[in-house]
Each structure stands twice: as structure tokens, then as C-alpha cells.
Tab-separated table of C-alpha atoms and ligand atoms in Angstrom:
chain	number	residue	atom	x	y	z
A	147	UNK	CA	-26.089	-27.682	0.278
A	148	UNK	CA	-23.017	-26.678	-2.015
A	149	UNK	CA	-22.436	-28.555	-4.888
A	150	UNK	CA	-18.829	-27.822	-6.651
A	151	UNK	CA	-19.023	-28.240	-10.207
A	152	UNK	CA	-16.396	-29.729	-12.585
A	153	UNK	CA	-14.409	-27.148	-14.267
A	154	UNK	CA	-15.576	-26.108	-17.672
A	155	UNK	CA	-18.684	-28.004	-17.112
A	156	UNK	CA	-21.101	-28.240	-20.441
A	157	UNK	CA	-24.143	-26.215	-20.345
A	158	UNK	CA	-26.363	-29.109	-20.702
A	159	UNK	CA	-24.988	-30.772	-17.751
A	160	UNK	CA	-25.348	-27.629	-15.535
A	161	UNK	CA	-28.758	-27.224	-16.631
A	162	UNK	CA	-29.696	-30.958	-15.480
A	163	UNK	CA	-28.022	-30.587	-12.133
A	164	UNK	CA	-29.963	-27.042	-11.640
A	165	UNK	CA	-33.228	-28.947	-12.604
A	166	UNK	CA	-32.400	-31.646	-10.117
A	167	UNK	CA	-31.714	-29.308	-7.379
A	168	UNK	CA	-34.944	-27.543	-7.891
A	169	UNK	CA	-36.781	-30.767	-8.329
A	170	UNK	CA	-35.977	-31.786	-4.810
A	171	UNK	CA	-37.533	-28.482	-3.641
A	172	UNK	CA	-34.321	-26.223	-3.255
A	173	UNK	CA	-33.689	-22.624	-4.562
A	174	UNK	CA	-30.614	-23.040	-6.769
A	175	UNK	CA	-28.000	-20.299	-6.776
A	176	UNK	CA	-25.605	-20.476	-9.345
A	177	UNK	CA	-22.027	-19.049	-7.981
A	178	UNK	CA	-18.885	-18.472	-10.361
A	179	UNK	CA	-15.818	-17.165	-8.686
A	180	UNK	CA	-12.250	-16.669	-9.611
A	181	UNK	CA	-11.630	-20.236	-8.473
A	182	UNK	CA	-14.417	-22.522	-9.159
A	183	UNK	CA	-18.008	-22.885	-10.266
A	184	UNK	CA	-20.715	-23.802	-7.678
A	185	UNK	CA	-24.439	-24.294	-7.029
A	186	UNK	CA	-25.795	-23.183	-3.556
A	187	UNK	CA	-29.055	-24.994	-2.815
A	188	UNK	CA	-31.174	-23.441	-0.421
A	189	UNK	CA	-33.996	-25.180	1.214
A	190	UNK	CA	-35.091	-27.364	4.220
A	191	UNK	CA	-36.332	-30.735	2.702
A	192	UNK	CA	-34.807	-33.844	3.180
A	193	UNK	CA	-32.866	-35.365	0.321
A	194	UNK	CA	-30.543	-38.265	-0.680
A	195	UNK	CA	-27.180	-36.584	-1.137
A	196	UNK	CA	-26.310	-39.429	-3.476
A	197	UNK	CA	-28.739	-38.542	-6.056
A	198	UNK	CA	-27.138	-35.527	-6.688
A	199	UNK	CA	-23.538	-36.488	-6.225
A	200	UNK	CA	-23.624	-38.941	-8.867
A	201	UNK	CA	-24.739	-36.617	-11.549
A	202	UNK	CA	-22.241	-36.033	-14.475
A	203	UNK	CA	-20.452	-32.840	-13.871
A	204	UNK	CA	-20.836	-32.802	-9.860
A	205	UNK	CA	-17.218	-32.580	-8.527
A	206	UNK	CA	-18.174	-32.518	-4.810
A	207	UNK	CA	-21.314	-32.243	-2.847
A	208	UNK	CA	-21.852	-31.245	0.914
A	209	UNK	CA	-24.744	-30.353	3.186
A	210	UNK	CA	-24.221	-27.068	5.143
A	211	UNK	CA	-26.487	-26.324	7.785
A	212	UNK	CA	-25.306	-22.704	8.633
A	213	UNK	CA	-26.999	-19.780	7.131
A	214	UNK	CA	-23.815	-18.698	5.475
A	215	UNK	CA	-22.617	-21.512	3.161
A	216	UNK	CA	-19.526	-20.916	1.018
A	217	UNK	CA	-17.646	-19.242	3.747
A	218	UNK	CA	-18.423	-21.986	6.211
A	219	UNK	CA	-15.788	-24.397	7.402
A	220	UNK	CA	-18.322	-27.224	7.561
A	221	UNK	CA	-17.860	-27.168	3.940
A	222	UNK	CA	-14.209	-26.202	3.419
A	223	UNK	CA	-11.946	-27.397	6.130
A	224	UNK	CA	-8.746	-26.090	4.930
A	225	UNK	CA	-8.070	-22.489	5.419
A	226	UNK	CA	-8.181	-19.873	2.955
A	227	UNK	CA	-4.976	-18.184	1.895
A	228	UNK	CA	-4.845	-14.863	0.153
A	229	UNK	CA	-1.951	-14.425	-2.172
A	230	UNK	CA	-0.915	-10.535	-2.851
A	231	UNK	CA	1.718	-11.602	-5.104
A	232	UNK	CA	5.571	-11.046	-4.527
A	233	UNK	CA	5.512	-13.801	-1.638
A	234	UNK	CA	2.899	-11.844	0.238
A	235	UNK	CA	0.404	-14.317	1.564
A	236	UNK	CA	-2.168	-13.897	4.139
A	237	UNK	CA	-3.560	-16.423	6.192
A	238	UNK	CA	-2.754	-19.775	8.134
A	239	UNK	CA	0.716	-20.078	8.951
A	240	UNK	CA	1.481	-16.514	8.330
A	241	UNK	CA	1.259	-13.635	10.546
A	242	UNK	CA	0.346	-10.523	8.442
A	243	UNK	CA	1.397	-7.128	9.653
A	244	UNK	CA	-0.470	-4.247	8.160
A	245	UNK	CA	0.495	-0.782	9.417
A	246	UNK	CA	0.212	2.819	8.299
A	247	UNK	CA	-1.633	6.119	9.108
A	248	UNK	CA	-5.436	6.452	9.637
A	249	UNK	CA	-5.302	8.845	6.854
A	250	UNK	CA	-3.028	9.314	4.072
A	251	UNK	CA	-2.038	13.001	4.287
A	252	UNK	CA	0.964	13.941	1.853
A	253	UNK	CA	3.758	12.570	0.147
A	254	UNK	CA	6.245	12.990	2.950
A	255	UNK	CA	4.102	11.102	5.345
A	256	UNK	CA	3.754	8.087	3.025
A	257	UNK	CA	7.516	8.125	2.389
A	258	UNK	CA	8.402	7.988	6.015
A	259	UNK	CA	5.744	5.281	6.659
A	260	UNK	CA	7.225	3.257	3.705
A	261	UNK	CA	10.623	3.715	5.006
A	262	UNK	CA	9.467	2.524	8.595
A	263	UNK	CA	7.756	-0.446	7.439
A	264	UNK	CA	10.751	-1.401	5.027
A	265	UNK	CA	13.122	-1.156	7.627
A	266	UNK	CA	10.963	-3.699	9.698
A	267	UNK	CA	10.164	-5.960	6.832
A	268	UNK	CA	6.354	-5.049	7.039
A	269	UNK	CA	4.968	-5.573	3.391
A	270	UNK	CA	1.408	-4.033	3.741
A	271	UNK	CA	0.591	-0.524	4.226
A	272	UNK	CA	-2.812	0.719	5.359
A	273	UNK	CA	-4.178	4.274	4.690
A	274	UNK	CA	-7.329	5.815	4.071
A	275	UNK	CA	-7.981	8.249	1.392
A	276	UNK	CA	-11.782	8.113	1.680
A	277	UNK	CA	-12.382	8.467	5.267
A	278	UNK	CA	-15.640	7.825	6.964
A	279	UNK	CA	-15.805	10.449	9.787
A	280	UNK	CA	-18.139	11.203	12.399
A	281	UNK	CA	-18.293	14.856	11.589
A	282	UNK	CA	-18.927	16.281	8.045
A	283	UNK	CA	-16.300	18.987	9.201
A	284	UNK	CA	-13.402	16.522	9.787
A	285	UNK	CA	-10.761	15.502	7.338
A	286	UNK	CA	-12.427	13.373	4.883
A	287	UNK	CA	-9.256	12.180	2.925
A	288	UNK	CA	-7.231	12.985	-0.089
A	289	UNK	CA	-9.326	10.838	-2.341
A	290	UNK	CA	-8.183	9.352	-5.702
A	291	UNK	CA	-5.281	11.685	-5.962
A	292	UNK	CA	-4.149	10.522	-2.585
A	293	UNK	CA	-4.438	6.856	-3.657
A	294	UNK	CA	-2.618	7.350	-6.992
A	295	UNK	CA	0.456	8.936	-4.867
A	296	UNK	CA	0.109	6.085	-2.102
A	297	UNK	CA	0.234	3.447	-4.907
A	298	UNK	CA	3.049	4.944	-6.858
A	299	UNK	CA	5.315	5.259	-3.710
A	300	UNK	CA	4.339	1.664	-2.390
A	301	UNK	CA	4.591	0.036	-5.703
A	302	UNK	CA	8.256	1.301	-6.241
A	303	UNK	CA	9.156	-0.208	-2.651
A	304	UNK	CA	7.310	-3.471	-2.923
A	305	UNK	CA	4.577	-2.477	-0.296
A	306	UNK	CA	1.134	-3.657	-0.687
A	307	UNK	CA	-1.797	-1.356	-0.190
A	308	UNK	CA	-4.951	-1.746	1.807
A	309	UNK	CA	-7.464	1.321	1.756
A	310	UNK	CA	-11.131	1.736	2.352
A	311	UNK	CA	-13.697	1.955	-0.297
A	312	UNK	CA	-16.973	3.833	1.037
A	313	UNK	CA	-19.185	3.280	-2.136
A	314	UNK	CA	-19.721	1.266	-5.233
A	315	UNK	CA	-19.069	4.125	-7.687
A	316	UNK	CA	-15.379	4.409	-6.130
A	317	UNK	CA	-14.460	0.783	-7.107
A	318	UNK	CA	-13.868	1.130	-10.728
A	319	UNK	CA	-11.458	4.316	-9.924
A	320	UNK	CA	-9.594	2.521	-7.131
A	321	UNK	CA	-9.271	-1.026	-8.250
A	322	UNK	CA	-5.896	-0.664	-10.139
A	323	UNK	CA	-4.414	0.965	-7.360
A	324	UNK	CA	-5.296	-1.292	-4.336
A	325	UNK	CA	-4.098	-4.495	-3.270
A	326	UNK	CA	-6.806	-5.078	-0.781
A	327	UNK	CA	-10.038	-3.226	-0.246
A	328	UNK	CA	-11.171	-2.428	3.056
A	329	UNK	CA	-14.782	-2.388	4.010
A	330	UNK	CA	-15.380	-0.263	7.094
A	331	UNK	CA	-17.229	-0.948	10.222
A	332	UNK	CA	-19.704	1.585	9.133
A	333	UNK	CA	-20.257	-0.220	5.693
A	334	UNK	CA	-20.302	-3.939	6.975
A	335	UNK	CA	-23.806	-4.518	5.962
A	336	UNK	CA	-23.822	-2.168	2.675
A	337	UNK	CA	-24.949	-5.093	0.897
A	338	UNK	CA	-24.758	-3.267	-2.612
A	339	UNK	CA	-21.155	-2.595	-1.786
A	340	UNK	CA	-20.350	-6.238	-0.855
A	341	UNK	CA	-22.217	-7.417	-4.153
A	342	UNK	CA	-20.002	-5.052	-6.118
A	343	UNK	CA	-16.865	-6.161	-4.135
A	344	UNK	CA	-17.595	-9.680	-5.154
A	345	UNK	CA	-17.396	-8.812	-8.914
A	346	UNK	CA	-14.283	-6.633	-8.230
A	347	UNK	CA	-11.812	-9.673	-7.808
A	348	UNK	CA	-9.408	-7.881	-5.554
A	349	UNK	CA	-8.985	-9.111	-2.132
A	350	UNK	CA	-11.229	-7.677	0.570
A	351	UNK	CA	-10.849	-7.032	4.214
A	352	UNK	CA	-14.433	-6.809	5.795
A	353	UNK	CA	-14.692	-5.248	9.153
A	354	UNK	CA	-17.261	-6.157	11.886
A	355	UNK	CA	-20.182	-3.549	12.243
A	356	UNK	CA	-20.014	-1.066	15.204
A	357	UNK	CA	-22.725	-3.273	16.858
A	358	UNK	CA	-22.393	-6.120	14.567
A	359	UNK	CA	-22.873	-9.735	15.551
A	360	UNK	CA	-20.376	-12.348	14.149
A	361	UNK	CA	-23.507	-13.932	12.361
A	362	UNK	CA	-24.072	-10.558	10.328
A	363	UNK	CA	-20.386	-10.327	9.611
A	364	UNK	CA	-20.337	-13.887	8.402
A	365	UNK	CA	-23.267	-13.428	6.263
A	366	UNK	CA	-21.676	-10.148	5.018
A	367	UNK	CA	-18.713	-12.068	3.842
A	368	UNK	CA	-21.295	-14.609	2.152
A	369	UNK	CA	-22.384	-11.561	-0.099
A	370	UNK	CA	-18.819	-11.034	-1.533
A	371	UNK	CA	-18.058	-14.999	-1.905
A	372	UNK	CA	-21.349	-15.412	-3.659
A	373	UNK	CA	-20.928	-12.643	-6.195
A	374	UNK	CA	-17.712	-14.167	-7.241
A	375	UNK	CA	-14.707	-13.240	-4.949
A	376	UNK	CA	-13.306	-16.028	-2.508
A	377	UNK	CA	-10.374	-13.459	-1.323
A	378	UNK	CA	-11.932	-12.266	1.860
A	379	UNK	CA	-10.374	-11.840	5.043
A	380	UNK	CA	-12.626	-10.805	8.314
A	381	UNK	CA	-11.682	-7.993	10.902
A	382	UNK	CA	-12.552	-7.657	14.575
A	383	UNK	CA	-12.193	-4.026	15.455
A	384	UNK	CA	-14.216	-3.703	18.322
A	385	UNK	CA	-17.834	-3.245	19.080
A	386	UNK	CA	-19.728	-0.512	20.832
A	387	UNK	CA	-20.954	-0.969	24.711
A	388	UNK	CA	-21.708	0.821	27.687
A	389	UNK	CA	-17.991	1.309	28.677
A	390	UNK	CA	-16.598	4.502	27.652
A	391	UNK	CA	-13.146	4.110	29.324
A	392	UNK	CA	-12.140	3.202	25.858
A	393	UNK	CA	-13.338	3.747	22.292
A	394	UNK	CA	-14.686	0.224	21.775
A	395	UNK	CA	-14.642	-3.143	23.298
A	396	UNK	CA	-12.060	-5.151	21.388
A	397	UNK	CA	-13.733	-8.593	21.175
A	398	UNK	CA	-11.030	-11.176	21.241
A	399	UNK	CA	-13.605	-13.910	21.828
A	400	UNK	CA	-14.523	-13.329	18.106
A	401	UNK	CA	-11.021	-14.751	17.067
A	402	UNK	CA	-11.473	-18.322	17.963
A	403	UNK	CA	-14.956	-18.468	17.417
A	404	UNK	CA	-14.865	-17.200	13.860
A	405	UNK	CA	-11.902	-19.391	13.044
A	406	UNK	CA	-14.217	-22.345	13.979
A	407	UNK	CA	-17.007	-21.050	12.006
A	408	UNK	CA	-15.267	-20.121	8.626
A	409	UNK	CA	-11.874	-21.013	6.741
A	410	UNK	CA	-11.495	-17.172	6.064
A	411	UNK	CA	-8.425	-15.488	7.609
A	412	UNK	CA	-9.189	-13.314	10.700
A	413	UNK	CA	-7.471	-10.035	11.155
A	414	UNK	CA	-7.580	-7.841	14.338
A	415	UNK	CA	-7.448	-4.164	14.430
A	416	UNK	CA	-6.386	-3.091	18.200
A	417	UNK	CA	-6.118	0.633	16.982
A	418	UNK	CA	-9.824	1.106	16.647
A	419	UNK	CA	-10.569	-1.620	18.950
A	420	UNK	CA	-9.284	0.201	22.148
A	421	UNK	CA	-8.736	3.489	20.751
A	422	UNK	CA	-5.931	4.174	23.161
A	423	UNK	CA	-2.190	4.529	21.880
A	424	UNK	CA	-0.842	3.146	25.092
A	425	UNK	CA	-2.712	-0.115	25.199
A	426	UNK	CA	-2.329	-1.088	21.443
A	427	UNK	CA	0.713	-3.279	22.238
A	428	UNK	CA	-0.808	-5.319	24.812
A	429	UNK	CA	-4.259	-5.830	22.774
A	430	UNK	CA	-2.315	-6.853	19.628
A	431	UNK	CA	-0.208	-9.388	21.563
A	432	UNK	CA	-3.456	-10.799	22.889
A	433	UNK	CA	-4.760	-10.949	19.375
A	434	UNK	CA	-1.707	-13.209	18.322
A	435	UNK	CA	-2.139	-15.247	21.124
A	436	UNK	CA	-6.024	-15.728	20.360
A	437	UNK	CA	-5.061	-16.950	16.984
A	438	UNK	CA	-5.225	-13.981	14.518
A	439	UNK	CA	-3.904	-14.449	11.278
A	440	UNK	CA	-2.803	-10.898	11.094
A	441	UNK	CA	-2.798	-7.384	12.717
A	442	UNK	CA	-3.708	-3.950	11.286
A	443	UNK	CA	-2.771	-1.069	13.270
A	444	UNK	CA	-2.379	2.744	12.799
A	445	UNK	CA	1.236	4.368	12.833
A	446	UNK	CA	2.452	7.564	12.061
A	447	UNK	CA	5.809	9.733	12.465
A	448	UNK	CA	4.079	12.158	14.758
A	449	UNK	CA	0.764	10.720	15.992
A	450	UNK	CA	0.169	14.104	17.841
A	451	UNK	CA	-0.052	15.615	14.468
A	452	UNK	CA	-2.115	13.236	12.634
A	453	UNK	CA	-5.157	14.568	10.848
A	454	UNK	CA	-7.218	11.678	12.221
A	455	UNK	CA	-7.211	9.000	15.137
A	456	UNK	CA	-3.912	10.100	16.607
A	457	UNK	CA	-5.057	9.206	19.837
A	458	UNK	CA	-4.751	5.691	18.839
A	459	UNK	CA	-1.787	5.943	16.705
A	460	UNK	CA	1.645	4.546	17.716
A	461	UNK	CA	4.720	6.241	16.666
A	462	UNK	CA	7.603	4.505	14.786
A	463	UNK	CA	9.391	3.628	17.946
A	464	UNK	CA	6.569	1.978	19.461
A	465	UNK	CA	5.567	0.253	16.323
A	466	UNK	CA	9.073	-1.161	15.939
A	467	UNK	CA	8.782	-2.810	19.307
A	468	UNK	CA	5.206	-3.899	18.640
A	469	UNK	CA	6.330	-5.645	15.392
A	470	UNK	CA	9.249	-7.394	17.314
A	471	UNK	CA	6.912	-8.615	20.091
A	472	UNK	CA	4.102	-9.765	17.564
A	473	UNK	CA	6.764	-11.866	15.858
A	474	UNK	CA	7.841	-13.199	18.970
A	475	UNK	CA	4.275	-14.093	20.154
A	476	UNK	CA	3.566	-15.733	16.802
A	477	UNK	CA	6.641	-17.702	17.076
A	478	UNK	CA	5.663	-18.882	20.516
A	479	UNK	CA	2.275	-19.621	19.315
A	480	UNK	CA	3.582	-21.581	16.409
A	481	UNK	CA	5.491	-23.756	19.033
A	482	UNK	CA	2.704	-24.843	21.053
B	518	LIG	C1	-10.105	2.783	9.691
B	518	LIG	O1	-9.442	1.933	9.608
B	518	LIG	O2	-9.411	4.001	9.496
B	518	LIG	C2	-11.441	2.881	10.113
B	518	LIG	C3	-12.175	3.905	9.634
B	518	LIG	O3	-11.950	1.719	10.454
B	518	LIG	P1	-13.320	1.365	11.182
B	518	LIG	O4	-14.395	1.433	9.738
B	518	LIG	O5	-12.972	0.170	11.789
B	518	LIG	O6	-13.780	2.308	12.121
B	519	LIG	MN1	-8.560	5.287	11.704
């Protein structure tokens, strides 16, 4: 069950409600987010919802049978909107485009990408400074120094930043320089990281694990929410299968299914999803039609020279066409 408490509830009332919840045999978890104050009751016993609902201090109460609670659409029907400021809003009714290189490489590269994004009215730039690489000898990112430069150039140009955080200790150093924290597929179930991002208060884009189920992804998002942060979006980025004609299998089934299960925005990453530059466009358009709230993809001025993931990175010309087509597809979807 989820109990939403009245704003600024006095401690005595809160204590009474907690006691009542425990009294009916439920474990009471108190959750305080940037938006509201809740009690998440966990238990199987049957109870009369009215007994709790009428208590002073209770604003709202719902039964939620899903394993995840606060991110469930059974509780919150209205879709979550994530406001990054300056008119950049992610979620229902908006189609968010996030584009940029796999890795931040140098100042010139950032300038060129920013210029490309501005010319196409794209407001969010992606780019990793801490890179999870399969080989320890591969380029592992420019680190904080790269992030500061990335932030400086983007803020001067009104562009928001999404970048990956790999471990808890990086959050504090990164928090002032990012608009959205990305949790990569390899960290999708790093519960300590998820707990800490719940406290960090900046929006989080949570990727699905390499072999992660949707249930696991949703439970991972619940970690962030239950630690205090409601600003979460989920990202389908392809899952591993036996097929080796492409890097991953972009599971577009996940889009409508996730959107039915949760109120959180759902974003698709076609670059990692298929791993082949030439096929990023059709998969992006398919993602739009499947109902995605946005797309995050890799672009670079010279993909063949990119420090990482060049094989799945589109050049600016391809990117421009992709942006135009995605917007057309979105307008068509909205007209249905
Ligand atoms: C990335 O976005 O560059 C990345 C490493 O993604 P993923 O975690 O999905 O592999
Ligand atoms: Mn990449």
C-alpha cells in the first residue's frame, strides 16, 4: 500500500499512522522525496483501507499489488514529467532528443556537437566522461576535467547534459555539472549507486541491464524513488541474445509494456540497441511509433575517428535527417 501524507504532517500524527500500519501487520517504510512524503506499507494481510484512509494526516491511500510500488501506474496514473529547466521537459506530450558522442574527447569535439545540436534545436547532449569499457586498455573517458569542460560549453549554449555516473564516490563531484545522471546497463542493479542517486536529487536515466528483465529494471527504479528522488526515466538499450548479426536486440516490446506498468518516461537508445550506424534511423523511428518519450543516440563529427563506439555512431548529416524524421514520426503519432 502507498499512503501519501499531508504536507508538513506533525510528528505525532506521522507516528500514529506508522503504528496503525504496523498494527495491521505491514512493514512501514517512510519515504520522503523532493515532491512529497509517503509511507510504503509492505505486507500481504487483508485490511480495511478505510481505517487508514480516515486517519488525520493521510492525504491519499492506495493498494498496489506490484512488487514495485511508487513507480507503479496502478498508484499514479498521470505520467511523470521531468523538468530540466529553461523549458526542457521530458515525458508525455514531449519527444526528447538526446544526442552526442559516446565519449567526450576534447574541447573542439564538444563545440562541434553543440553547434550541430543548436542548429537542429536539440536541447540535451549526451557524452560519457567515465566510460565502462569491456577492455581495461580501451579509452575510459576524460573524467572530471572533461565533465567541467563539457558543462562549461553546454551551459554557455543553453544545452543540458546527460552523462554516466559509474560509482557512488563520483556523485558528489559530478552533481553540479550534470542535468541528468545516466546509470549504464552494467550498473543497472548496483543498488548502492541507486540508493545514492535517490538522495542526489538530480534526474536519473536508468538503463536496462544487459540481460535485465523489465521487472528488474522497475525494481531498480523503485530503489531511486524510495530513496527520495522521483525524477527517473527508464531506458531500453537492447538486451543480449544468441543473435550476433548486431550488437544487442533492441527490445521495443519494452516500450508499451513499461509505459503500461509505470508512470515514468521511457527513452530508447537505438545506438547501443542495434550497434550498427546504418540502422540507427529505422530503429529510432520504430521507437517513436512504439510510444517512446524520447531517444538517446550517438553522433560525432567523424564517427570513424571516435574514441569509442564509432561503428554505431551517426555523422551530423545522418543525425540531422534522423532528427527531422523522428519529429515527423512523433507528429504523426500525436495525430492518431
Ligand atoms: C553509453 O551510453 O555510452 C553506454 C555505455 O551505454 P550502455 O550502458 O547502455 O552500454
Ligand atoms: Mn557508447
